Amino acid sequence: MSNKQAKLQLVVAIEEVVQRGIRVEDREFAVLTELLMIQLLKLDSIEAEGEGGDPE
């Protein structure tokens, strides 16, 4: 299982628990937020090319 798949499974698992009305501990959200922020920083460092990129 890839790292991305593991993160997706964590998101899905937390979503299912919350939808059932079960309380989720704050640290679960903190861990998930940290993982997603790391991914966001990686995506932010990718330079865009083509029509969607920054004008020069």
Short mmCIF file of C-alpha atoms in Angstrom, two decimals:
data_model
loop_
_atom_site.label_atom_id
_atom_site.label_comp_id
_atom_site.label_asym_id
_atom_site.label_seq_id
_atom_site.Cartn_x
_atom_site.Cartn_y
_atom_site.Cartn_z
CA MET A 1 0.00 0.00 0.00
CA SER A 2 1.37 3.40 -0.96
CA ASN A 3 1.67 6.35 1.37
CA LYS A 4 -1.10 8.17 -0.50
CA GLN A 5 -3.43 5.20 -0.16
CA ALA A 6 -2.73 5.03 3.57
CA LYS A 7 -3.61 8.72 3.98
CA LEU A 8 -6.78 8.27 1.96
CA GLN A 9 -7.79 5.29 4.10
CA LEU A 10 -7.22 7.38 7.24
CA VAL A 11 -9.48 10.14 5.89
CA VAL A 12 -12.17 7.63 4.93
CA ALA A 13 -11.97 5.84 8.28
CA ILE A 14 -12.36 9.07 10.25
CA GLU A 15 -15.24 10.15 8.01
CA GLU A 16 -17.07 6.86 8.57
CA VAL A 17 -16.63 7.08 12.33
CA VAL A 18 -17.89 10.67 12.44
CA GLN A 19 -20.90 9.81 10.25
CA ARG A 20 -21.86 7.11 12.75
CA GLY A 21 -21.91 9.76 15.47
CA ILE A 22 -18.89 8.38 17.29
CA ARG A 23 -16.62 10.94 18.91
CA VAL A 24 -13.14 11.18 17.40
CA GLU A 25 -10.25 12.35 19.55
CA ASP A 26 -8.66 15.69 18.71
CA ARG A 27 -5.28 14.07 18.15
CA GLU A 28 -6.70 12.07 15.22
CA PHE A 29 -7.61 15.34 13.53
CA ALA A 30 -4.23 16.81 14.45
CA VAL A 31 -2.40 13.88 12.83
CA LEU A 32 -4.60 14.05 9.75
CA THR A 33 -4.15 17.83 9.49
CA GLU A 34 -0.38 17.45 9.73
CA LEU A 35 -0.32 14.80 6.99
CA LEU A 36 -2.47 16.92 4.71
CA MET A 37 -0.39 20.05 5.36
CA ILE A 38 2.75 18.16 4.36
CA GLN A 39 1.06 17.15 1.10
CA LEU A 40 -0.08 20.74 0.53
CA LEU A 41 3.46 22.02 0.95
CA LYS A 42 4.70 19.44 -1.56
CA LEU A 43 2.04 20.49 -4.06
CA ASP A 44 2.76 24.17 -3.45
CA SER A 45 6.38 23.67 -4.44
CA ILE A 46 5.44 22.36 -7.91
CA GLU A 47 5.82 25.01 -10.58
CA ALA A 48 2.90 25.35 -12.96
CA GLU A 49 3.34 25.35 -16.72
CA GLY A 50 0.95 26.20 -19.52
CA GLU A 51 -2.28 28.18 -19.33
CA GLY A 52 -2.71 27.87 -15.57
CA GLY A 53 0.80 29.07 -14.73
CA ASP A 54 1.92 32.51 -13.57
CA PRO A 55 2.26 35.09 -16.33
CA GLU A 56 5.83 36.16 -17.06
#
